[in-house]
C-alpha positions as CSV (number, residue, x, y, z in Angstrom):
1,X,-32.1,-25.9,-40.0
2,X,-31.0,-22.2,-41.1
3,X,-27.6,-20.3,-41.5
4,X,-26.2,-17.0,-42.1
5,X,-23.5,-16.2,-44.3
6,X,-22.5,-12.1,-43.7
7,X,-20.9,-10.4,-47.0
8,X,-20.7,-6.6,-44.8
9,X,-23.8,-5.0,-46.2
10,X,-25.5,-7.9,-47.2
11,X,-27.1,-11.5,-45.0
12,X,-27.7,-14.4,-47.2
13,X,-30.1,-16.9,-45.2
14,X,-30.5,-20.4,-46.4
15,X,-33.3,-22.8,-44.3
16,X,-33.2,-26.7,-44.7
17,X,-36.8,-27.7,-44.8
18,X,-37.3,-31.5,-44.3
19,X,-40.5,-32.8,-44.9
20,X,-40.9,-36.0,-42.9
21,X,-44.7,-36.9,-43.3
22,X,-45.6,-39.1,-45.7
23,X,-47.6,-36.2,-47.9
24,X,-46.8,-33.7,-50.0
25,X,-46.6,-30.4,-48.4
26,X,-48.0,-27.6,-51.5
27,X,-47.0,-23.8,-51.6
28,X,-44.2,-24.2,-49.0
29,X,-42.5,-20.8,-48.6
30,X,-41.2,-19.0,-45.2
31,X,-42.4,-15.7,-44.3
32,X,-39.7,-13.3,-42.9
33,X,-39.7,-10.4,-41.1
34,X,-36.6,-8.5,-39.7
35,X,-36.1,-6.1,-35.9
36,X,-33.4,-3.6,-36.2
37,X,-32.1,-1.8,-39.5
38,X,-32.4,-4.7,-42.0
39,X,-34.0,-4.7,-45.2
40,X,-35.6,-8.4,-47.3
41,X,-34.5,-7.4,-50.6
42,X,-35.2,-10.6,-51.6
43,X,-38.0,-13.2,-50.3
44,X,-37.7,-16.9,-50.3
45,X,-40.0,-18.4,-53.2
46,X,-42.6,-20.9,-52.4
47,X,-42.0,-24.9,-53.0
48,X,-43.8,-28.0,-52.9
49,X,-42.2,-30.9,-51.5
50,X,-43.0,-34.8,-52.0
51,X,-42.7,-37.3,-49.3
52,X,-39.5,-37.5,-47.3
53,X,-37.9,-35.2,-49.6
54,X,-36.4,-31.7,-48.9
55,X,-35.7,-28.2,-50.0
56,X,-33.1,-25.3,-49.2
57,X,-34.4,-22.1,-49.2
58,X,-32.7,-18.9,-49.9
59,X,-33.3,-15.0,-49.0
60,X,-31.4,-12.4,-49.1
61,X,-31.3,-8.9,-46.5
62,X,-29.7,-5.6,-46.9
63,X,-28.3,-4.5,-43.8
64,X,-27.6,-0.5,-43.2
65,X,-26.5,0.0,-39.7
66,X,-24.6,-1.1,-36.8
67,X,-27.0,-2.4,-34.5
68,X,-27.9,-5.7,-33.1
69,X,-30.5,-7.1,-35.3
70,X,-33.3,-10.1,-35.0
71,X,-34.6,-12.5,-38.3
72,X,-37.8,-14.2,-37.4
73,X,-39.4,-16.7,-39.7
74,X,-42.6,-18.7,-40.6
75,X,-43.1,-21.6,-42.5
76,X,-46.5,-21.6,-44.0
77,X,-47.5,-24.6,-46.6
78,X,-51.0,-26.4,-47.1
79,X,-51.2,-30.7,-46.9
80,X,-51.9,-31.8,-50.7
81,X,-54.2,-34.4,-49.5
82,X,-55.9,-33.0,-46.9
83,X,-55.6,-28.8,-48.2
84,X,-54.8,-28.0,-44.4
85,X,-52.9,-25.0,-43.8
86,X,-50.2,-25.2,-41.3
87,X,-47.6,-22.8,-39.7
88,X,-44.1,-24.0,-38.0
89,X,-43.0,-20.4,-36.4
90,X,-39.0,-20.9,-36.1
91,X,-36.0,-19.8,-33.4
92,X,-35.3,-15.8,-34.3
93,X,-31.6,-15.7,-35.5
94,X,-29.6,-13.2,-33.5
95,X,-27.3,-10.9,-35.4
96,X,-23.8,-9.8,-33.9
97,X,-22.9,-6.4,-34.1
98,X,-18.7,-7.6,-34.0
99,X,-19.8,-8.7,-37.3
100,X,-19.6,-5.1,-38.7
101,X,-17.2,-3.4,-36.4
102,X,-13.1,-3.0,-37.6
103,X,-10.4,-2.2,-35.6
104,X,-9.0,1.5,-36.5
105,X,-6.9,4.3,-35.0
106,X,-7.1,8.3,-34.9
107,X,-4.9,10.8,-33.3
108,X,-5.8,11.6,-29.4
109,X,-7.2,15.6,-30.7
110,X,-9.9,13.6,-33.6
111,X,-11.0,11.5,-30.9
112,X,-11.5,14.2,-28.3
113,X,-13.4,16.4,-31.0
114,X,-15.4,13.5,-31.8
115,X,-16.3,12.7,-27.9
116,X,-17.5,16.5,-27.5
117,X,-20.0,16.1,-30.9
118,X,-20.9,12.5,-30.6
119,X,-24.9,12.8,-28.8
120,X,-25.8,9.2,-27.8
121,X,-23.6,8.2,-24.9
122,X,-24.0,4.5,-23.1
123,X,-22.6,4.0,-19.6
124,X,-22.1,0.4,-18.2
125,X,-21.4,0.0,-14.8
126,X,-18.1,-2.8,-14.0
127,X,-18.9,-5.9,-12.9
128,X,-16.1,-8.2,-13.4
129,X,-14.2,-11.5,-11.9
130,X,-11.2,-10.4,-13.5
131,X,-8.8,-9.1,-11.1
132,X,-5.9,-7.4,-13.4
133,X,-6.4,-3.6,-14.5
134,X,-4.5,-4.3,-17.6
135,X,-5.9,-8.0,-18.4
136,X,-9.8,-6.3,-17.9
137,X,-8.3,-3.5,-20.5
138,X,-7.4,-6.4,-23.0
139,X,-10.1,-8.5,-22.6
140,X,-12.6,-5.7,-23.5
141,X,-10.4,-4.9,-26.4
142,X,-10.5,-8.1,-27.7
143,X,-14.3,-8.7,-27.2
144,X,-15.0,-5.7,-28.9
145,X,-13.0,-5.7,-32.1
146,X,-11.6,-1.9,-31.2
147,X,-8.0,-0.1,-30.8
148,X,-6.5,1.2,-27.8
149,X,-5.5,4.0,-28.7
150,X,-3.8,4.6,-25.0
151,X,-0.2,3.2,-24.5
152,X,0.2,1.4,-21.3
153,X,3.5,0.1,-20.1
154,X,2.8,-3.7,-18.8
155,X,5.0,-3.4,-16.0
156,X,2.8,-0.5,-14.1
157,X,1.7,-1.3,-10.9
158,X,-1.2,1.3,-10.4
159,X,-4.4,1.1,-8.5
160,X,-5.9,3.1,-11.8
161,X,-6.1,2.5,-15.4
162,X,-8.1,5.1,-18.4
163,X,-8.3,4.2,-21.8
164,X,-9.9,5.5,-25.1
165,X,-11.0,3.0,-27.6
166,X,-12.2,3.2,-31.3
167,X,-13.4,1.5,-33.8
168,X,-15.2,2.0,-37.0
169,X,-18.4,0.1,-38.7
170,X,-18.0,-1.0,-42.3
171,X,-20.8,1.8,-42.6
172,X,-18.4,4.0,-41.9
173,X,-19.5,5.1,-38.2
174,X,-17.3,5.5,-35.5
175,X,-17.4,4.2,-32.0
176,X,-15.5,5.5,-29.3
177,X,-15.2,4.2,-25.6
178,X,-13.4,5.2,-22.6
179,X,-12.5,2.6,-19.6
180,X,-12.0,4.0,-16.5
181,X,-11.6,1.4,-14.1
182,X,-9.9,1.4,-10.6
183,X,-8.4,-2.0,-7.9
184,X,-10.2,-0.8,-4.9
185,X,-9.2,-2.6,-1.2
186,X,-12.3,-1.9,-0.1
187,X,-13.9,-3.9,-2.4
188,X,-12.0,-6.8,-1.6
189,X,-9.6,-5.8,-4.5
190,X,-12.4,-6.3,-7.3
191,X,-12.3,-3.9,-9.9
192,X,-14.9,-0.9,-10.3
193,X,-15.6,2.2,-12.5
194,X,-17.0,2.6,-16.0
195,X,-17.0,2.1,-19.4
196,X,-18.7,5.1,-21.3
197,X,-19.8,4.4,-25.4
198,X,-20.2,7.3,-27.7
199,X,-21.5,7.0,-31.3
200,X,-23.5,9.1,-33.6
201,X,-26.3,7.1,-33.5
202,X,-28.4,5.1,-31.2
203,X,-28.1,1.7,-32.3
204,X,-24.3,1.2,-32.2
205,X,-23.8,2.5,-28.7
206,X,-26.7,0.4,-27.6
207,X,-25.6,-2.5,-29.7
208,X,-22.1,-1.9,-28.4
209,X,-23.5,-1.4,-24.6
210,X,-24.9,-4.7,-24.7
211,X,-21.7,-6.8,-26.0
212,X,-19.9,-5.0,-23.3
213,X,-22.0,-5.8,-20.7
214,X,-22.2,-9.7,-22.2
215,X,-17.8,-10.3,-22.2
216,X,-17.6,-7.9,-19.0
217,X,-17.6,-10.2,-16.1
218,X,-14.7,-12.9,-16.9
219,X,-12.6,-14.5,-19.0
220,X,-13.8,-17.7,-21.3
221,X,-12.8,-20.8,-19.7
222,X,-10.5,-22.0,-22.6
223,X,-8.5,-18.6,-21.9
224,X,-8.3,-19.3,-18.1
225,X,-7.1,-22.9,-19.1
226,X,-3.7,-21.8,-21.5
């Protein structure tokens, strides 16, 4: 069993190790290795654990980017009695980019300036069940921890709907999107057009790309339920 505890810069992992058999399991440890920009500052220490006892085990990783991230982990101990060496490879653990991107605003000329300098552009394609212009705007708001930073009056009864977006990391990078997204009758009145990422870097309009393209296509049911 292993959880994650996020402090911003920093990933604190903690495994429950069980041992079931009825030996002692010698120079336990877990053998880490990290995907993305992630840093084990601190490796687990190795244990040995009696018969039907147990252990938690604690690391620590330094993150220094947005990006989505992977954790994969080994458990390597030898059998006391029998000096076997054995190897349990465990489920990666997925880091979430929303848990390093905040909410934050600019005025409509920083944002422009930084659309013309920012390099790394991502462009997902609309594919969605949701059948407002404005509740597609605020669902991608909401699934993507940013600000919209355009006004739009709720009442509007358009065919067409643009929107910048922005955000910033806890590392201080900034992530801008524009929605462009149309109600077309010849598409039986599904919604089409593009959402367009912009960063400095790679990773966080890649990262950012992906949670897009994940939340894009509906509502969660307990929304659709209220």
């Amino acid at each position: 069993l292993a959880s994650s505890t996020v402090h911003d810069y920093d990933i604190v992992l903690e495994i429950l190790v069980i041992n079931r058999t009825p030996n002692t399991l010698a120079n336990l440890t877990v053998e880490l290795a990290t995907m993305g920009d992630m840093k084990i500052v601190e490796r687990p220490q190795a244990h040995t654990i009696g018969p039907l006892d147990q252990v938690t085990i604690r690391a620590s990783i330094k993150v220094s980017s947005t990006e989505t991230g992977h954790i994969f982990g080994t458990i390597v101990y030898e059998d006391a009695a029998t000096r076997e060496k054995a190897y349990v490879n465990l489920n990666d653990i997925h880091m979430d980019i929303m848990d390093y991107i905040r909410p934050a605003s600019c005025t409509d000329e920083v944002f422009r300036s930084m659309w013309a300098e920012f390099e790394w552009e991502n462009k997902v394609a609309i594919s969605t069940s949701i059948a407002s212009l404005l509740g597609f705007l605020s669902h991608i708001v909401k699934s993507t921890n940013m600000t919209c930073l355009t006004p739009h009056d709720k009442t509007e009864k358009g065919s067409f709907l643009a929107a910048n977006l922005y955000a910033r990391s806890v590392f201080g990078e900034d992530a801008l999107v524009n929605v462009s997204v149309e109600k077309k009758d010849d598409n039986d009145g599904k919604l089409a057009g593009y959402i367009r990422i912009r960063s400095k870097t790679q990773g966080i309009a890649l990262s950012l790309g992906d949670r897009i393209t994940s939340v894009q296509r509906g509502l969660p049911e307990t929304v659709k339920a209220q």
